[in-house]
Amino acid sequence: GEPPPEIGRLEAADTVALMEWLKANTAETDIVASGMGLSALIRLHAGRGVVCHPHYESARLRERCFWVEKLYGHRTTEEFHDIILQNVTPNTSGRRVFVAMEVQGCNSVDEMGRSSSDIIELDEPQRIKQPKTCQLLYLMAAGVRKPRGFAPRHLSRWYAVLEVLPSPRARATPLQFRPQARCDIARYLWEEVSDNEKAQAIFQALPIGDSKMLDVPCQCAASNFWPPEHLPKVHQRALAARTGWASAAFGCCEQGSELMKCIPSLARRLQEVGDLISAEGYHRHGTALAPSDPKPHGFLGFALLHAGRYLSALESFQRAATLEAAKPTTTTLCGEALAWGGLGDFGRAASAMRRVEAMDPSEACLRMNPGLASSADESLPAGYALFRNAWEAYDGGPQGWGEFMRSPAVAEYSQRSFSGSKLLFLGDARRHLPLVLQSLKVLRKAHGCDWPAEFWMESYEVHPITQGQRAELEALQAELRLVPSPYGAWRHAFWEWRGNLTLRWGQRAGAEVRLQKYALKTLVVMLSTCEVCLFLDADNMPLKPPQQLLKALPAGGGALAWPDLWDLPSTAELWRSLPEPVGPHQKAQESGQLLVRKARREVLEALALASLLAVRLDVFLEAIYAREGSGLVCGYGDKDAFHLAFRLLGAPFQMAAPFPAVATTSAGEYVGMLQLHGPSRKPVFLHGAWAKEALPQLLQTKGALQRCDFLSEADVRNLSCVALLSGGSARVPMERVRCRSLSLPGLKHISGALTN
């Protein structure tokens, strides 16, 4: 059959290169043995002698063609060598003879699905079980097989040229290949002869992700064997270069009968490695190719859900449902329910789930998403809708935040009153809730803290929570609260900007999704009804009763924060604009804990401004977190939003200690930050960001944890951490610390609370 257009285009480029090579490296008297189609091209465009052409009136010419076509049959290279010298070019003394083979001819089939090699060997069908001659010669040209009887002269993805030597046993020197040619060899091994082991070895030895040395088709093929973190870069380049219409290919998918299978397959793979932007690009092309097929619209809907684009996801599911007409699927209805939940419309989410149950009570969607039905009566936090509109409408640039402070949302919020003390947590049901429950046990049993607690979740993430988990929260005097992601309903430039995180700032794919979650931290503190609010990350264990920290809060209201190891990016635009300049060794805020008293107007305004700085990172990222000439500070997102907002407005804000200590295991493995308080530098929080699930077990095991203190304030100066694709560039200078076993007056009570 006809090759797909993209293959035809690439082969045409290779054909031109082959003709140029023949004209530059062979003489007019030389002979090139090949199949009839390629022979005609060589004679016409390279002007070289050929042995097979369509002058079938000559019996001798017919015989030569018969034997040359054995190139695409099943002969050993020794047998084919004899055929060339004895049957095809027996009287060519003094003239060089070359064999040119084409990959398409080597693997072609007719309309009945029969291989051309089967037809060529009709006279000797027993040979079909042997390897194809053309494949053996290509592998010889590629250096995968030792060249004997033929000397490799030219190789590309679609062609190989070998010079016929006098003896079938004569040895030849292999070609030396550049990376692109090695990639072509690997593609041949993988795509044409299914030798994955050899292909993998070549692919993995290539310069990974080098767009200057490897073309797009090569990188697409090689990415199947490269580490997954390189997939986003490969597909971003492919999607930019091959847009599906003029290029006759889309991204890493070739046009042809398999295109509609390739698109969702690659999109799913990209979703798995966090590249939701490229995944969305593939799915959108799928809907353009098959606008009347509901499946691509459904695939796109689920990709948009993962990206946090809930309104767009809802529209995709509704389009799929329209196309399904009288027979909507439970999968589409389940997608609609999830999208409604993401938008915070829990009544419609529950309604969609009831439709699913009516269609099929055993549907897996009902089992996997119990939280949607049980959240039907949830309402949005007071003031949320006003703020969502204000965040989206903001267009004042990094220095125009005063415009936001005059918005109706801030005006209404700054007049509100708050009461009581609360513990605030944020997370999801699977990863974070178990950790929060452990922290609550410690707070209740070991520290005697009776403050009510709130476990906040992004509304989309409520779907897997069970009644049993709700009951566990209630037993520990904790309430489940829901807040929609402000981005979910936006049709906004943020969605176009998010690609800058990987393309400009070199961040890991999926960073934009994490930022959407981090921004919610500022919303939780702002929107909770508490006057005194202690926010704790899920992996942060309180080591001291929080009620003992109240006297450290600024009089009349304000914020008490704890420092990070890293210095502030003092050269970033908004830090430079502070009324009081940032000192040379001033520490950034470590946002795993924050204590706030919302008792004065400027504190409320600072919390509102912090929400803008965290939510609209498309505007403020560089102005807050960019280090001069060296990328972004580790932990960018919500990290210093509170710190900066309070200082911009002059609201009371203070650090509980000048710098933290470090927690390690007894074996010296880093666990996390040990936050200290007051002149005595007693530990108050253990933020086990690198231990997480292991932290409770470490606290229960005597001698398992160490406290490592810096010897002096000078030893903690000039520490920085730059966020990179592979993680952070930071190195905690352990040679500057003194470690000893972690000892706390209440450690036994903490261990007991975790055990029971």
PDB file of N, CA, C and O in Angstrom, residues 268-307:
ATOM      1  N   ARG A 268      -1.858  10.128  27.152  1.00  0.00           N
ATOM      2  CA  ARG A 268      -1.884   9.468  28.466  1.00  0.00           C
ATOM      3  C   ARG A 268      -0.481   9.348  29.052  1.00  0.00           C
ATOM      4  O   ARG A 268      -0.266   9.547  30.250  1.00  0.00           O
ATOM      5  N   ARG A 269       0.478   9.019  28.187  1.00  0.00           N
ATOM      6  CA  ARG A 269       1.855   8.890  28.667  1.00  0.00           C
ATOM      7  C   ARG A 269       2.387  10.224  29.186  1.00  0.00           C
ATOM      8  O   ARG A 269       3.082  10.280  30.205  1.00  0.00           O
ATOM      9  N   LEU A 270       2.047  11.299  28.501  1.00  0.00           N
ATOM     10  CA  LEU A 270       2.489  12.617  28.940  1.00  0.00           C
ATOM     11  C   LEU A 270       1.799  13.027  30.238  1.00  0.00           C
ATOM     12  O   LEU A 270       2.410  13.668  31.105  1.00  0.00           O
ATOM     13  N   GLN A 271       0.537  12.671  30.390  1.00  0.00           N
ATOM     14  CA  GLN A 271      -0.156  12.950  31.649  1.00  0.00           C
ATOM     15  C   GLN A 271       0.538  12.244  32.802  1.00  0.00           C
ATOM     16  O   GLN A 271       0.667  12.790  33.901  1.00  0.00           O
ATOM     17  N   GLU A 272       1.008  11.028  32.565  1.00  0.00           N
ATOM     18  CA  GLU A 272       1.667  10.261  33.627  1.00  0.00           C
ATOM     19  C   GLU A 272       2.952  10.929  34.113  1.00  0.00           C
ATOM     20  O   GLU A 272       3.326  10.788  35.269  1.00  0.00           O
ATOM     21  N   VAL A 273       3.650  11.647  33.209  1.00  0.00           N
ATOM     22  CA  VAL A 273       4.884  12.324  33.621  1.00  0.00           C
ATOM     23  C   VAL A 273       4.636  13.792  33.954  1.00  0.00           C
ATOM     24  O   VAL A 273       5.588  14.544  34.185  1.00  0.00           O
ATOM     25  N   GLY A 274       3.376  14.205  33.986  1.00  0.00           N
ATOM     26  CA  GLY A 274       3.036  15.553  34.425  1.00  0.00           C
ATOM     27  C   GLY A 274       2.961  16.606  33.357  1.00  0.00           C
ATOM     28  O   GLY A 274       2.675  17.771  33.648  1.00  0.00           O
ATOM     29  N   ASP A 275       3.187  16.252  32.080  1.00  0.00           N
ATOM     30  CA  ASP A 275       3.137  17.255  31.018  1.00  0.00           C
ATOM     31  C   ASP A 275       1.706  17.382  30.511  1.00  0.00           C
ATOM     32  O   ASP A 275       1.337  16.865  29.452  1.00  0.00           O
ATOM     33  N   LEU A 276       0.907  18.098  31.270  1.00  0.00           N
ATOM     34  CA  LEU A 276      -0.513  18.221  30.941  1.00  0.00           C
ATOM     35  C   LEU A 276      -0.738  19.176  29.778  1.00  0.00           C
ATOM     36  O   LEU A 276      -1.753  19.094  29.084  1.00  0.00           O
ATOM     37  N   ILE A 277       0.206  20.075  29.542  1.00  0.00           N
ATOM     38  CA  ILE A 277       0.060  21.021  28.437  1.00  0.00           C
ATOM     39  C   ILE A 277       0.161  20.291  27.103  1.00  0.00           C
ATOM     40  O   ILE A 277      -0.672  20.461  26.202  1.00  0.00           O
ATOM     41  N   SER A 278       1.197  19.451  26.947  1.00  0.00           N
ATOM     42  CA  SER A 278       1.339  18.696  25.699  1.00  0.00           C
ATOM     43  C   SER A 278       0.210  17.689  25.545  1.00  0.00           C
ATOM     44  O   SER A 278      -0.289  17.468  24.436  1.00  0.00           O
ATOM     45  N   ALA A 279      -0.196  17.047  26.650  1.00  0.00           N
ATOM     46  CA  ALA A 279      -1.304  16.088  26.586  1.00  0.00           C
ATOM     47  C   ALA A 279      -2.567  16.766  26.064  1.00  0.00           C
ATOM     48  O   ALA A 279      -3.278  16.230  25.203  1.00  0.00           O
ATOM     49  N   GLU A 280      -2.825  17.956  26.568  1.00  0.00           N
ATOM     50  CA  GLU A 280      -3.990  18.706  26.096  1.00  0.00           C
ATOM     51  C   GLU A 280      -3.873  19.007  24.608  1.00  0.00           C
ATOM     52  O   GLU A 280      -4.841  18.922  23.856  1.00  0.00           O
ATOM     53  N   GLY A 281      -2.662  19.362  24.152  1.00  0.00           N
ATOM     54  CA  GLY A 281      -2.449  19.649  22.738  1.00  0.00           C
ATOM     55  C   GLY A 281      -2.788  18.467  21.852  1.00  0.00           C
ATOM     56  O   GLY A 281      -3.437  18.619  20.806  1.00  0.00           O
ATOM     57  N   TYR A 282      -2.363  17.271  22.251  1.00  0.00           N
ATOM     58  CA  TYR A 282      -2.691  16.068  21.472  1.00  0.00           C
ATOM     59  C   TYR A 282      -4.201  15.842  21.440  1.00  0.00           C
ATOM     60  O   TYR A 282      -4.784  15.584  20.386  1.00  0.00           O
ATOM     61  N   HIS A 283      -4.830  15.923  22.612  1.00  0.00           N
ATOM     62  CA  HIS A 283      -6.277  15.648  22.653  1.00  0.00           C
ATOM     63  C   HIS A 283      -7.064  16.673  21.842  1.00  0.00           C
ATOM     64  O   HIS A 283      -8.051  16.324  21.185  1.00  0.00           O
ATOM     65  N   ARG A 284      -6.659  17.936  21.874  1.00  0.00           N
ATOM     66  CA  ARG A 284      -7.381  18.946  21.090  1.00  0.00           C
ATOM     67  C   ARG A 284      -7.277  18.640  19.595  1.00  0.00           C
ATOM     68  O   ARG A 284      -8.227  18.838  18.843  1.00  0.00           O
ATOM     69  N   HIS A 285      -6.122  18.147  19.175  1.00  0.00           N
ATOM     70  CA  HIS A 285      -5.991  17.784  17.764  1.00  0.00           C
ATOM     71  C   HIS A 285      -6.895  16.594  17.442  1.00  0.00           C
ATOM     72  O   HIS A 285      -7.460  16.515  16.348  1.00  0.00           O
ATOM     73  N   GLY A 286      -7.024  15.679  18.400  1.00  0.00           N
ATOM     74  CA  GLY A 286      -7.921  14.551  18.196  1.00  0.00           C
ATOM     75  C   GLY A 286      -9.351  14.990  17.986  1.00  0.00           C
ATOM     76  O   GLY A 286     -10.056  14.457  17.113  1.00  0.00           O
ATOM     77  N   THR A 287      -9.799  15.999  18.735  1.00  0.00           N
ATOM     78  CA  THR A 287     -11.173  16.490  18.545  1.00  0.00           C
ATOM     79  C   THR A 287     -11.318  17.207  17.207  1.00  0.00           C
ATOM     80  O   THR A 287     -12.388  17.186  16.600  1.00  0.00           O
ATOM     81  N   ALA A 288     -10.237  17.849  16.734  1.00  0.00           N
ATOM     82  CA  ALA A 288     -10.297  18.526  15.432  1.00  0.00           C
ATOM     83  C   ALA A 288     -10.360  17.525  14.286  1.00  0.00           C
ATOM     84  O   ALA A 288     -11.031  17.761  13.279  1.00  0.00           O
ATOM     85  N   LEU A 289      -9.663  16.391  14.439  1.00  0.00           N
ATOM     86  CA  LEU A 289      -9.674  15.373  13.396  1.00  0.00           C
ATOM     87  C   LEU A 289     -10.993  14.601  13.348  1.00  0.00           C
ATOM     88  O   LEU A 289     -11.405  14.148  12.286  1.00  0.00           O
ATOM     89  N   ALA A 290     -11.614  14.433  14.524  1.00  0.00           N
ATOM     90  CA  ALA A 290     -12.863  13.661  14.577  1.00  0.00           C
ATOM     91  C   ALA A 290     -13.906  14.429  15.384  1.00  0.00           C
ATOM     92  O   ALA A 290     -14.277  14.032  16.495  1.00  0.00           O
ATOM     93  N   PRO A 291     -14.380  15.564  14.873  1.00  0.00           N
ATOM     94  CA  PRO A 291     -15.282  16.422  15.662  1.00  0.00           C
ATOM     95  C   PRO A 291     -16.619  15.778  15.996  1.00  0.00           C
ATOM     96  O   PRO A 291     -17.284  16.211  16.931  1.00  0.00           O
ATOM     97  N   SER A 292     -17.014  14.747  15.264  1.00  0.00           N
ATOM     98  CA  SER A 292     -18.308  14.113  15.511  1.00  0.00           C
ATOM     99  C   SER A 292     -18.194  12.841  16.352  1.00  0.00           C
ATOM    100  O   SER A 292     -19.194  12.175  16.607  1.00  0.00           O
ATOM    101  N   ASP A 293     -16.984  12.521  16.785  1.00  0.00           N
ATOM    102  CA  ASP A 293     -16.764  11.329  17.604  1.00  0.00           C
ATOM    103  C   ASP A 293     -16.702  11.758  19.066  1.00  0.00           C
ATOM    104  O   ASP A 293     -15.875  12.595  19.436  1.00  0.00           O
ATOM    105  N   PRO A 294     -17.553  11.212  19.934  1.00  0.00           N
ATOM    106  CA  PRO A 294     -17.558  11.669  21.337  1.00  0.00           C
ATOM    107  C   PRO A 294     -16.292  11.289  22.110  1.00  0.00           C
ATOM    108  O   PRO A 294     -15.933  11.963  23.066  1.00  0.00           O
ATOM    109  N   LYS A 295     -15.602  10.217  21.696  1.00  0.00           N
ATOM    110  CA  LYS A 295     -14.454   9.752  22.482  1.00  0.00           C
ATOM    111  C   LYS A 295     -13.345  10.793  22.606  1.00  0.00           C
ATOM    112  O   LYS A 295     -12.854  11.049  23.714  1.00  0.00           O
ATOM    113  N   PRO A 296     -12.869  11.415  21.502  1.00  0.00           N
ATOM    114  CA  PRO A 296     -11.822  12.431  21.670  1.00  0.00           C
ATOM    115  C   PRO A 296     -12.232  13.575  22.590  1.00  0.00           C
ATOM    116  O   PRO A 296     -11.414  14.101  23.335  1.00  0.00           O
ATOM    117  N   HIS A 297     -13.512  13.957  22.554  1.00  0.00           N
ATOM    118  CA  HIS A 297     -13.984  15.024  23.438  1.00  0.00           C
ATOM    119  C   HIS A 297     -13.944  14.563  24.892  1.00  0.00           C
ATOM    120  O   HIS A 297     -13.601  15.349  25.788  1.00  0.00           O
ATOM    121  N   GLY A 298     -14.284  13.303  25.136  1.00  0.00           N
ATOM    122  CA  GLY A 298     -14.188  12.767  26.486  1.00  0.00           C
ATOM    123  C   GLY A 298     -12.752  12.692  26.967  1.00  0.00           C
ATOM    124  O   GLY A 298     -12.431  13.037  28.116  1.00  0.00           O
ATOM    125  N   PHE A 299     -11.851  12.215  26.092  1.00  0.00           N
ATOM    126  CA  PHE A 299     -10.421  12.171  26.441  1.00  0.00           C
ATOM    127  C   PHE A 299      -9.920  13.566  26.814  1.00  0.00           C
ATOM    128  O   PHE A 299      -9.205  13.743  27.801  1.00  0.00           O
ATOM    129  N   LEU A 300     -10.300  14.562  26.004  1.00  0.00           N
ATOM    130  CA  LEU A 300      -9.878  15.932  26.281  1.00  0.00           C
ATOM    131  C   LEU A 300     -10.437  16.407  27.618  1.00  0.00           C
ATOM    132  O   LEU A 300      -9.726  17.065  28.401  1.00  0.00           O
ATOM    133  N   GLY A 301     -11.674  16.053  27.908  1.00  0.00           N
ATOM    134  CA  GLY A 301     -12.284  16.461  29.174  1.00  0.00           C
ATOM    135  C   GLY A 301     -11.494  15.972  30.373  1.00  0.00           C
ATOM    136  O   GLY A 301     -11.221  16.735  31.310  1.00  0.00           O
ATOM    137  N   PHE A 302     -11.087  14.711  30.360  1.00  0.00           N
ATOM    138  CA  PHE A 302     -10.333  14.184  31.500  1.00  0.00           C
ATOM    139  C   PHE A 302      -8.940  14.806  31.583  1.00  0.00           C
ATOM    140  O   PHE A 302      -8.417  15.030  32.686  1.00  0.00           O
ATOM    141  N   ALA A 303      -8.329  15.102  30.446  1.00  0.00           N
ATOM    142  CA  ALA A 303      -7.029  15.785  30.467  1.00  0.00           C
ATOM    143  C   ALA A 303      -7.169  17.175  31.081  1.00  0.00           C
ATOM    144  O   ALA A 303      -6.315  17.611  31.867  1.00  0.00           O
ATOM    145  N   LEU A 304      -8.246  17.877  30.743  1.00  0.00           N
ATOM    146  CA  LEU A 304      -8.474  19.208  31.299  1.00  0.00           C
ATOM    147  C   LEU A 304      -8.768  19.144  32.788  1.00  0.00           C
ATOM    148  O   LEU A 304      -8.387  20.048  33.549  1.00  0.00           O
ATOM    149  N   LEU A 305      -9.448  18.094  33.243  1.00  0.00           N
ATOM    150  CA  LEU A 305      -9.659  17.912  34.683  1.00  0.00           C
ATOM    151  C   LEU A 305      -8.331  17.835  35.415  1.00  0.00           C
ATOM    152  O   LEU A 305      -8.120  18.481  36.450  1.00  0.00           O
ATOM    153  N   HIS A 306      -7.413  17.016  34.896  1.00  0.00           N
ATOM    154  CA  HIS A 306      -6.108  16.859  35.536  1.00  0.00           C
ATOM    155  C   HIS A 306      -5.351  18.178  35.578  1.00  0.00           C
ATOM    156  O   HIS A 306      -4.573  18.430  36.501  1.00  0.00           O
ATOM    157  N   ALA A 307      -5.565  19.030  34.571  1.00  0.00           N
ATOM    158  CA  ALA A 307      -4.863  20.318  34.513  1.00  0.00           C
ATOM    159  C   ALA A 307      -5.507  21.376  35.398  1.00  0.00           C
ATOM    160  O   ALA A 307      -4.923  22.435  35.609  1.00  0.00           O
TER     161      ALA A 307
END
